[in-house]
Amino acid sequence: MRERLIGIDAGGTMTKVVLFDVKGNELACERRPNIMLMPNEGWTERDGDGMWRATCESLQALLEKTGTNPADIVAVTPSGYGGGAYFVDAAGNLVSNGLVSTDTRSISLIERWKRTGLAAEVSRHIQQQVWPGQTFPIMAWFQENAPEVMKRTVHMLPCKDFLRMRLCGDISTDPTDGGCAGIINVTKGDISREAFEAAGMQGWLDKLPPVRSSVEVVGMVSAAAAAATGLRAGTPVVRGVYDVVGCSLASGAVSSNELAAVAGTFSIHSTVHRTPSLAPLPTIQTPYPVNGQVLATTATPTSASNLEWLCKTMLSAEAQRAFLEGRSIYDVCNDLVAEAIGRPNGILFFPFLYDGPRGAPGGFLGLRAGARLADIVRAVYEGVVFAHRYDMNYLLTGPDAADPKVIRLAGGPSRSPVWAQMFADGLGLPVEIANGSEFGAKGAAICAAVATGIYPDVATAIANMVRVEQRLEPDAARTAVLSHKYRAYLAAIDVVADLWSAGADERLACAG
């Protein structure tokens, strides 16, 4: 028998199902797109049934194309994006579309909470910030604006927990998803009744899933799920962690010496602490299943998704030409940036297409007629690095801040030599890249390896399943160039944000 582990990662754009061996080697992956539904401005939703079907199709295809005997699967473990929500009835049927963590319908509610002091009170109870895609204010929004959904809801489930319910019928969550959802006290690792009482949301308490260990077998694949997925009925299902924590595990971040960074839809930075960080107060804070520690995280939608937008819009012709040549548009972009890296470039790109500090909009500044396409793409790469630096500096400033010596990088830029080196140069720390590519799913597999007794604990599993394959040292000359440009970037953000804010009233007046 060949021991195999399957990790599922339902992320912001794709659901991925990945096959691993017990040494952490990534053997095969199947992907299916997740369709974003936007019924109103700022609302980002997902058909949960469609996501489940995509998971089933991916599992069937993975087993078939690899010739894997379902009896060789030691366990299957879901992971998925944190925040958002899936509301289901007693039979496990959805009572609304699922909400994605980019949803911003709760912004005005949060602003009201800030004015009244409630946001600060809730933050004290949950030991992290209150942010729009977080489950806690989303539930508050539904309580106020869609009480019929709240009434029909029997269970509120995070993304991975919804998928696990479909696999084996289990209703629960783990401390990492509970932390990201903003529903637990991080120190206690359990539901914060105080936060719900402060917000007048006690009606949700009996709809919340119990919070249990991330590394526990919670059930077996049901007969119905086996028929839909190709898995063997009775295959163990493990509770797991949400994807940011999974990426941190798969990057090998086990102490305060390592900062885990993910460059994807969000710019994500996570540091490991002995106790919760309160100064700075992170966007997200969760118990971390390594030696009883805590993971503090900043997350803003300012990362590599900006390049994806560029490729789908301004570079659509180049993308089509690359496809006909059997190449990826992202390979083309890497070549362009490598060509342009040595010449002067005064173009600033603000990677705020989805959100920005102080409401600053996305866009370019400093374009001249002589600019080439390579210079523009390079500016996008640099702008994303600057957004990461901005967030990282916040996370690393304050009495509770960690002092990492290395960045463990995951996400698309980690697979681009020129961009990964730019991260090292722009952030001023060595960048290390671990083995594999699907880190969220690998974090799930690490949990499975512990839950099924292959390894005694998560730290041991990481030591056996994670290997650093590449290390990039900062180049002093390039660091100096990017630091000078970063100062201009910071100054420009303030100016642009002020101008955009001042023009908001005019735009509203014209619209009226």
Coordinates of C-alpha atoms in Angstrom, one line a residue:
M1 CA 0.0 0.0 0.0
R2 CA 1.2 3.5 -0.9
E3 CA 0.3 6.0 1.8
R4 CA -1.2 9.1 0.2
L5 CA -2.7 12.3 1.6
I6 CA -5.2 14.5 -0.2
G7 CA -5.4 18.2 0.6
I8 CA -8.3 20.4 -0.7
D9 CA -7.8 24.2 -1.0
A10 CA -10.9 26.2 -1.9
G11 CA -9.3 29.6 -2.5
G12 CA -10.4 32.9 -3.8
T13 CA -10.2 32.0 -7.5
M14 CA -9.7 28.2 -7.7
T15 CA -10.6 25.0 -5.9
K16 CA -7.5 22.8 -5.9
V17 CA -7.3 19.1 -4.9
V18 CA -3.7 17.9 -4.4
L19 CA -2.1 14.5 -3.8
F20 CA 0.9 14.2 -1.5
D21 CA 3.0 11.4 -0.2
V22 CA 3.8 11.3 3.5
K23 CA 7.2 13.1 2.9
G24 CA 5.3 16.2 1.7
N25 CA 6.1 15.7 -2.0
E26 CA 3.4 17.1 -4.3
L27 CA 2.4 14.3 -6.7
A28 CA -0.5 15.8 -8.7
C29 CA -3.0 18.6 -8.6
E30 CA -6.4 19.2 -10.2
R31 CA -7.9 22.7 -10.3
R32 CA -11.4 24.0 -11.1
P33 CA -12.3 27.7 -11.2
N34 CA -14.6 29.3 -8.7
I35 CA -17.1 31.7 -10.2
M36 CA -17.4 35.0 -8.4
L37 CA -21.0 36.3 -8.1
M38 CA -21.5 40.0 -7.6
P39 CA -25.2 40.7 -7.3
N40 CA -24.6 44.2 -5.9
E41 CA -21.6 46.5 -5.7
G42 CA -19.2 45.3 -3.0
W43 CA -20.9 42.0 -2.7
T44 CA -18.8 39.0 -3.5
E45 CA -20.5 35.6 -3.4
R46 CA -20.1 32.0 -4.4
D47 CA -22.4 29.2 -5.3
G48 CA -21.4 26.7 -2.5
D49 CA -23.1 23.8 -4.3
G50 CA -21.0 24.7 -7.4
M51 CA -17.9 24.7 -5.3
W52 CA -18.7 21.3 -3.9
R53 CA -19.3 19.9 -7.5
A54 CA -15.9 21.4 -8.5
T55 CA -14.3 19.6 -5.6
C56 CA -16.0 16.3 -6.5
E57 CA -14.9 16.6 -10.2
S58 CA -11.4 17.4 -9.1
L59 CA -11.2 14.5 -6.8
Q60 CA -12.4 12.1 -9.4
A61 CA -10.0 13.4 -12.0
L62 CA -7.1 13.4 -9.6
L63 CA -7.6 9.7 -8.7
E64 CA -8.2 8.7 -12.3
K65 CA -5.2 10.5 -13.9
T66 CA -2.8 9.3 -11.2
G67 CA -4.1 5.8 -11.1
T68 CA -4.4 6.1 -7.4
N69 CA -6.2 3.3 -5.5
P70 CA -8.7 5.0 -3.2
A71 CA -7.7 2.5 -0.6
D72 CA -4.2 4.2 -0.5
I73 CA -5.7 7.5 0.7
V74 CA -4.8 7.7 4.4
A75 CA -7.0 10.8 4.9
V76 CA -8.5 13.8 3.1
T77 CA -8.5 17.3 4.6
P78 CA -10.1 20.4 3.3
S79 CA -8.8 23.9 3.6
G80 CA -10.2 27.2 2.2
Y81 CA -10.3 30.9 2.4
G82 CA -10.9 32.4 5.9
G83 CA -13.7 34.9 6.6
G84 CA -16.9 35.0 4.6
A85 CA -19.6 32.6 5.6
Y86 CA -21.8 29.7 4.4
F87 CA -25.3 29.6 6.0
V88 CA -27.0 26.1 5.9
D89 CA -30.2 24.6 7.3
A90 CA -30.5 21.5 9.4
A91 CA -30.2 19.2 6.3
G92 CA -27.0 20.9 5.3
N93 CA -28.6 22.8 2.4
L94 CA -27.5 26.4 1.7
V95 CA -30.0 29.1 2.5
S96 CA -28.1 31.7 0.6
N97 CA -25.0 32.0 -1.6
G98 CA -21.7 31.7 0.3
L99 CA -19.9 34.9 1.0
V100 CA -16.2 35.4 0.0
S101 CA -13.7 37.2 2.2
T102 CA -13.5 40.1 -0.3
D103 CA -17.1 41.0 0.5
T104 CA -17.5 44.6 1.6
R105 CA -21.2 45.0 2.3
S106 CA -20.5 45.5 6.0
I107 CA -18.3 48.6 5.6
S108 CA -21.0 51.1 6.6
L109 CA -21.9 48.9 9.6
I110 CA -18.3 48.8 10.7
E111 CA -17.9 52.6 10.3
R112 CA -21.0 53.0 12.6
W113 CA -19.4 50.6 15.1
K114 CA -16.2 52.7 15.0
R115 CA -18.1 55.9 15.7
T116 CA -19.9 54.4 18.7
G117 CA -16.8 52.6 20.1
L118 CA -18.3 49.1 19.5
A119 CA -15.6 48.1 17.0
A120 CA -12.9 48.8 19.6
E121 CA -14.8 46.8 22.2
V122 CA -15.3 43.8 19.9
S123 CA -11.6 44.0 18.9
R124 CA -10.7 43.7 22.6
H125 CA -12.7 40.5 23.0
I126 CA -11.5 38.9 19.8
Q127 CA -8.0 40.2 19.9
Q128 CA -7.8 41.4 16.3
Q129 CA -9.2 44.0 14.0
V130 CA -12.8 44.1 12.7
W131 CA -12.7 44.1 8.9
P132 CA -15.4 43.9 6.1
G133 CA -14.8 40.3 5.0
Q134 CA -14.7 38.9 8.5
T135 CA -17.5 36.6 9.5
F136 CA -18.5 38.5 12.7
P137 CA -19.6 41.8 10.9
I138 CA -21.1 39.8 8.0
M139 CA -23.4 38.0 10.5
A140 CA -24.3 41.4 12.0
W141 CA -25.2 42.7 8.5
F142 CA -27.5 39.7 7.9
Q143 CA -29.1 40.2 11.3
E144 CA -29.9 43.8 10.4
N145 CA -30.6 43.5 6.6
A146 CA -31.6 39.9 5.9
P147 CA -33.2 38.5 9.0
E148 CA -34.9 35.8 7.0
V149 CA -31.5 34.3 6.2
M150 CA -30.5 34.4 9.8
K151 CA -33.9 32.7 10.8
R152 CA -33.4 29.9 8.3
T153 CA -29.8 29.3 9.2
V154 CA -29.1 26.4 11.6
H155 CA -25.3 26.4 11.1
M156 CA -22.9 29.1 10.1
L157 CA -19.8 27.4 8.6
P158 CA -16.5 28.7 7.2
C159 CA -15.5 27.6 3.7
K160 CA -13.4 24.5 4.6
D161 CA -16.0 23.4 7.2
F162 CA -18.8 23.6 4.6
L163 CA -16.8 21.2 2.3
R164 CA -16.0 18.9 5.2
M165 CA -19.7 18.7 6.1
R166 CA -20.4 17.6 2.6
L167 CA -17.6 15.0 2.8
C168 CA -18.6 13.4 6.1
G169 CA -21.5 15.3 7.8
D170 CA -19.3 16.8 10.5
I171 CA -20.4 20.2 11.9
S172 CA -17.4 21.9 13.6
T173 CA -14.6 24.4 13.0
D174 CA -11.0 24.7 14.2
P175 CA -9.3 27.6 16.1
T176 CA -7.7 29.0 13.0
D177 CA -10.9 29.5 11.1
G178 CA -12.6 30.6 14.4
G179 CA -9.9 33.2 14.8
C180 CA -10.1 34.5 11.2
A181 CA -13.9 34.6 11.5
G182 CA -13.6 36.9 14.5
I183 CA -15.8 34.6 16.6
I184 CA -13.4 33.4 19.2
N185 CA -11.2 34.8 22.0
V186 CA -7.7 33.9 20.7
T187 CA -6.2 33.4 24.2
K188 CA -9.0 31.0 25.2
G189 CA -9.4 29.4 21.8
D190 CA -13.2 29.3 22.1
I191 CA -16.2 31.3 21.1
S192 CA -16.2 34.9 22.5
R193 CA -19.7 35.2 24.0
E194 CA -18.6 38.6 25.3
A195 CA -18.2 39.9 21.7
F196 CA -21.6 38.6 20.6
E197 CA -23.2 40.1 23.7
A198 CA -21.6 43.5 23.2
A199 CA -22.9 43.6 19.6
G200 CA -26.4 42.4 20.5
M201 CA -25.8 39.2 18.4
Q202 CA -26.6 36.5 20.9
G203 CA -29.1 35.0 18.5
W204 CA -26.1 33.7 16.5
L205 CA -24.5 31.8 19.3
D206 CA -26.4 28.5 18.9
K207 CA -25.7 28.6 15.1
L208 CA -21.9 28.6 15.5
P209 CA -20.0 25.4 15.1
P210 CA -18.1 24.0 18.1
V211 CA -14.3 24.8 18.0
R212 CA -12.1 21.7 18.1
S213 CA -8.5 20.7 17.3
S214 CA -7.2 21.2 13.8
V215 CA -5.4 17.8 13.8
E216 CA -8.3 15.5 14.6
V217 CA -10.1 12.9 12.5
V218 CA -13.7 14.0 12.7
G219 CA -15.5 11.5 10.5
M220 CA -15.3 9.2 7.5
V221 CA -16.2 9.9 3.9
S222 CA -19.9 9.1 3.5
A223 CA -21.3 6.7 0.9
A224 CA -22.9 9.6 -0.9
A225 CA -19.6 11.6 -0.9
A226 CA -17.7 8.5 -2.1
A227 CA -20.1 8.1 -5.0
A228 CA -19.6 11.8 -6.0
T229 CA -15.8 11.9 -5.5
G230 CA -14.4 8.5 -6.2
L231 CA -13.0 8.3 -2.7
R232 CA -13.5 5.2 -0.7
A233 CA -16.4 5.3 1.8
G234 CA -14.9 5.3 5.3
T235 CA -11.8 7.3 4.3
P236 CA -10.8 9.4 7.4
V237 CA -11.6 13.1 7.1
V238 CA -9.5 15.6 9.2
R239 CA -10.7 19.0 10.4
G240 CA -7.7 21.0 9.2
V241 CA -6.9 24.8 9.1
Y242 CA -7.8 27.7 6.9
D243 CA -5.6 28.5 3.9
V244 CA -3.4 31.3 5.3
V245 CA -2.4 29.1 8.3
G246 CA -1.9 26.2 5.9
C247 CA 0.5 28.3 3.8
S248 CA 2.4 29.2 7.0
L249 CA 2.7 25.5 7.9
A250 CA 3.7 24.5 4.4
S251 CA 6.3 27.4 4.3
G252 CA 7.9 26.0 7.5
A253 CA 7.2 29.0 9.7
V254 CA 7.6 27.6 13.2
S255 CA 9.1 30.5 15.2
S256 CA 9.4 34.2 15.4
N257 CA 12.5 34.0 13.2
E258 CA 10.3 33.4 10.1
L259 CA 7.8 35.7 8.5
A260 CA 5.4 33.7 6.2
A261 CA 4.3 35.8 3.2
V262 CA 1.7 34.9 0.6
A263 CA 1.4 36.9 -2.6
G264 CA -1.9 36.0 -4.2
T265 CA -5.4 37.7 -4.1
F266 CA -4.3 39.2 -0.8
S267 CA -1.0 40.6 0.4
I268 CA -0.6 38.4 3.5
H269 CA 2.1 38.4 6.2
S270 CA 2.1 36.3 9.3
T271 CA 4.4 36.1 12.3
V272 CA 4.6 33.6 15.1
H273 CA 4.1 34.7 18.7
R274 CA 4.0 33.1 22.1
T275 CA 1.0 35.2 23.1
P276 CA -1.5 37.3 21.1
S277 CA -0.1 40.5 19.6
L278 CA -2.0 43.6 20.8
A279 CA 0.4 46.3 19.6
P280 CA 0.3 46.2 16.7
L281 CA -3.2 44.7 16.5
P282 CA -3.2 42.4 13.5
T283 CA -5.9 42.2 10.9
I284 CA -6.3 38.5 11.8
Q285 CA -5.1 36.6 14.8
T286 CA -5.5 32.8 15.4
P287 CA -4.1 30.1 17.6
Y288 CA -1.3 28.3 15.6
P289 CA -1.1 24.5 15.9
V290 CA 2.7 24.6 16.4
N291 CA 3.8 24.4 20.0
G292 CA 0.8 26.3 21.4
Q293 CA 1.7 29.5 19.6
V294 CA -0.3 32.3 18.0
L295 CA -0.2 33.5 14.4
A296 CA -0.6 37.3 13.8
T297 CA -1.6 38.2 10.2
T298 CA -2.1 41.3 8.1
A299 CA -4.1 40.8 4.9
T300 CA -5.0 43.4 2.3
P301 CA -6.2 42.8 -1.4
T302 CA -3.2 44.5 -2.8
S303 CA -1.0 41.7 -4.2
A304 CA -0.5 39.6 -7.3
S305 CA -4.2 39.8 -8.3
N306 CA -3.2 43.2 -9.7
L307 CA -1.0 41.5 -12.3
E308 CA -3.8 39.1 -13.1
W309 CA -6.0 42.1 -13.8
L310 CA -3.3 43.6 -16.0
C311 CA -2.9 40.4 -18.0
K312 CA -6.7 40.0 -18.5
T313 CA -7.3 43.6 -19.6
M314 CA -4.3 45.6 -20.9
L315 CA -2.3 42.6 -22.0
S316 CA -5.1 40.4 -23.4
A317 CA -3.5 40.5 -26.9
E318 CA -0.2 39.4 -25.5
A319 CA -1.9 36.7 -23.5
Q320 CA -3.5 35.3 -26.7
R321 CA -0.2 35.5 -28.6
A322 CA 1.6 33.7 -25.7
F323 CA -1.1 31.0 -25.7
L324 CA -0.7 30.3 -29.4
E325 CA 3.1 30.0 -28.8
G326 CA 2.5 27.5 -26.0
R327 CA 3.6 29.9 -23.3
S328 CA 2.0 31.5 -20.3
I329 CA 1.4 35.3 -20.2
Y330 CA 3.1 35.3 -16.8
D331 CA 6.3 33.9 -18.3
V332 CA 6.1 36.7 -20.8
C333 CA 5.8 39.2 -18.0
N334 CA 8.7 37.7 -16.2
D335 CA 10.8 38.1 -19.4
L336 CA 9.7 41.7 -19.8
V337 CA 10.6 42.6 -16.2
A338 CA 14.0 40.8 -16.5
E339 CA 14.7 42.9 -19.6
A340 CA 13.7 46.2 -17.9
I341 CA 15.2 45.7 -14.4
G342 CA 18.5 47.4 -15.1
R343 CA 17.3 50.7 -16.6
P344 CA 15.9 53.7 -14.8
N345 CA 12.1 53.6 -14.1
G346 CA 10.2 56.4 -12.5
I347 CA 6.7 54.8 -13.0
L348 CA 4.8 54.2 -9.8
F349 CA 1.9 51.7 -9.8
F350 CA -0.6 51.7 -6.9
P351 CA -2.0 48.1 -6.5
F352 CA -5.3 49.3 -5.0
L353 CA -7.7 47.9 -7.6
Y354 CA -9.7 46.2 -4.9
D355 CA -8.8 48.4 -1.9
G356 CA -6.2 50.8 -0.8
P357 CA -5.0 52.8 2.3
R358 CA -7.2 55.7 3.1
G359 CA -9.3 54.9 0.1
A360 CA -6.5 55.6 -2.4
P361 CA -7.4 54.3 -5.9
G362 CA -5.3 52.1 -8.1
G363 CA -3.4 53.3 -11.1
F364 CA -0.1 54.5 -12.6
L365 CA 1.8 57.7 -11.9
G366 CA 4.8 59.0 -13.9
L367 CA 4.1 57.5 -17.3
R368 CA 5.9 59.2 -20.2
A369 CA 5.6 58.7 -23.9
G370 CA 8.9 56.8 -24.0
A371 CA 7.8 54.1 -21.6
R372 CA 7.9 50.6 -22.9
L373 CA 5.6 47.8 -22.0
A374 CA 8.4 46.2 -20.0
D375 CA 8.7 49.3 -17.9
I376 CA 5.0 49.3 -17.1
V377 CA 4.9 45.6 -16.1
R378 CA 8.0 46.2 -14.0
A379 CA 6.2 49.0 -12.2
V380 CA 3.3 46.6 -11.4
Y381 CA 5.8 44.1 -9.9
E382 CA 7.4 46.9 -7.9
G383 CA 4.0 48.3 -6.7
V384 CA 3.0 44.9 -5.4
V385 CA 6.3 44.6 -3.5
F386 CA 5.7 48.1 -2.1
A387 CA 2.2 47.1 -0.9
H388 CA 3.8 44.1 0.9
R389 CA 6.4 46.3 2.4
Y390 CA 3.7 48.7 3.7
D391 CA 1.8 45.9 5.4
M392 CA 4.9 44.2 6.7
N393 CA 6.2 47.4 8.3
Y394 CA 2.9 47.7 10.2
L395 CA 3.1 44.1 11.4
L396 CA 6.7 44.5 12.5
T397 CA 6.3 47.8 14.4
G398 CA 5.3 47.9 18.1
P399 CA 6.1 46.3 21.4
D400 CA 4.5 43.0 20.5
A401 CA 6.1 42.7 17.0
A402 CA 8.2 39.8 16.0
D403 CA 11.7 40.3 14.6
P404 CA 12.0 37.8 11.7
K405 CA 15.3 37.1 10.0
V406 CA 13.9 35.6 6.9
I407 CA 10.7 35.7 4.7
R408 CA 9.2 32.4 3.7
L409 CA 7.4 33.3 0.4
A410 CA 4.4 31.5 -1.2
G411 CA 2.1 32.4 -4.0
G412 CA 2.6 33.2 -7.7
P413 CA 5.7 35.5 -7.3
S414 CA 7.5 32.7 -5.5
R415 CA 7.5 30.9 -8.8
S416 CA 9.0 33.9 -10.7
P417 CA 12.8 34.2 -10.2
V418 CA 12.8 38.0 -11.1
W419 CA 9.8 38.8 -8.8
A420 CA 11.0 36.7 -5.9
Q421 CA 14.4 38.4 -6.0
M422 CA 12.5 41.8 -6.1
F423 CA 10.7 40.8 -2.9
A424 CA 14.1 40.1 -1.3
D425 CA 15.5 43.5 -2.5
G426 CA 12.3 45.5 -1.8
L427 CA 11.7 44.0 1.7
G428 CA 15.3 43.9 2.8
L429 CA 15.3 40.4 4.1
P430 CA 16.4 37.0 2.6
V431 CA 13.6 35.2 0.9
E432 CA 13.3 31.4 1.2
I433 CA 11.0 29.3 -0.9
A434 CA 9.9 25.8 0.3
N435 CA 9.2 22.8 -1.8
G436 CA 5.8 22.5 -3.6
S437 CA 3.4 25.0 -5.1
E438 CA 0.0 24.4 -3.5
F439 CA 0.8 25.5 0.1
G440 CA -2.8 25.8 1.3
A441 CA -3.5 22.2 0.4
K442 CA -0.1 21.1 1.8
G443 CA -1.0 22.6 5.1
A444 CA -4.1 20.5 5.1
A445 CA -2.0 17.4 4.3
I446 CA 0.3 18.2 7.2
C447 CA -2.7 18.3 9.5
A448 CA -3.8 14.9 8.1
A449 CA -0.3 13.4 8.7
V450 CA -0.6 14.3 12.4
A451 CA -4.2 13.4 12.9
T452 CA -3.6 9.9 11.5
G453 CA -0.5 9.3 13.6
I454 CA 2.1 9.4 10.8
Y455 CA 3.9 12.1 12.8
P456 CA 3.4 12.9 16.5
D457 CA 2.8 16.6 16.2
V458 CA 2.8 19.5 13.7
A459 CA 6.3 20.6 14.3
T460 CA 7.6 17.1 13.5
A461 CA 5.4 16.9 10.4
I462 CA 6.8 20.1 9.1
A463 CA 10.4 18.9 9.8
N464 CA 9.7 15.9 7.7
M465 CA 7.5 17.4 5.0
V466 CA 8.9 20.9 4.3
R467 CA 12.2 21.6 2.7
V468 CA 13.7 25.0 1.7
E469 CA 14.6 24.7 -1.9
Q470 CA 15.7 28.2 -2.7
R471 CA 17.2 31.2 -0.8
L472 CA 17.5 34.7 -2.3
E473 CA 19.7 37.3 -0.6
P474 CA 18.9 41.0 -1.0
D475 CA 21.1 42.9 -3.4
A476 CA 22.3 46.0 -1.7
A477 CA 22.3 48.2 -4.8
R478 CA 18.8 47.1 -5.8
T479 CA 17.6 47.5 -2.2
A480 CA 18.8 51.1 -2.3
V481 CA 17.0 51.9 -5.6
L482 CA 13.7 50.3 -4.4
S483 CA 13.9 52.0 -1.0
H484 CA 14.2 55.4 -2.7
K485 CA 11.3 54.6 -4.9
Y486 CA 9.3 53.3 -2.0
R487 CA 9.6 56.7 -0.2
A488 CA 8.1 58.4 -3.3
Y489 CA 5.3 55.7 -3.3
L490 CA 4.4 56.5 0.3
A491 CA 4.3 60.3 -0.4
A492 CA 2.2 59.8 -3.5
I493 CA -0.3 57.6 -1.7
D494 CA -1.1 60.4 0.7
V495 CA -1.5 63.0 -2.1
V496 CA -3.6 60.7 -4.3
A497 CA -5.8 59.6 -1.3
D498 CA -6.5 63.2 -0.4
L499 CA -7.3 64.2 -4.0
W500 CA -9.6 61.2 -4.4
S501 CA -11.3 61.9 -1.1
A502 CA -11.8 65.6 -2.0
G503 CA -13.3 64.6 -5.4
A504 CA -15.7 62.1 -3.9
D505 CA -18.2 64.8 -3.0
E506 CA -18.1 66.2 -6.5
R507 CA -18.6 62.8 -8.1
L508 CA -21.6 62.1 -5.9
A509 CA -23.0 65.6 -6.7
C510 CA -22.6 64.9 -10.4
A511 CA -24.2 61.5 -10.0
G512 CA -27.1 63.1 -8.2

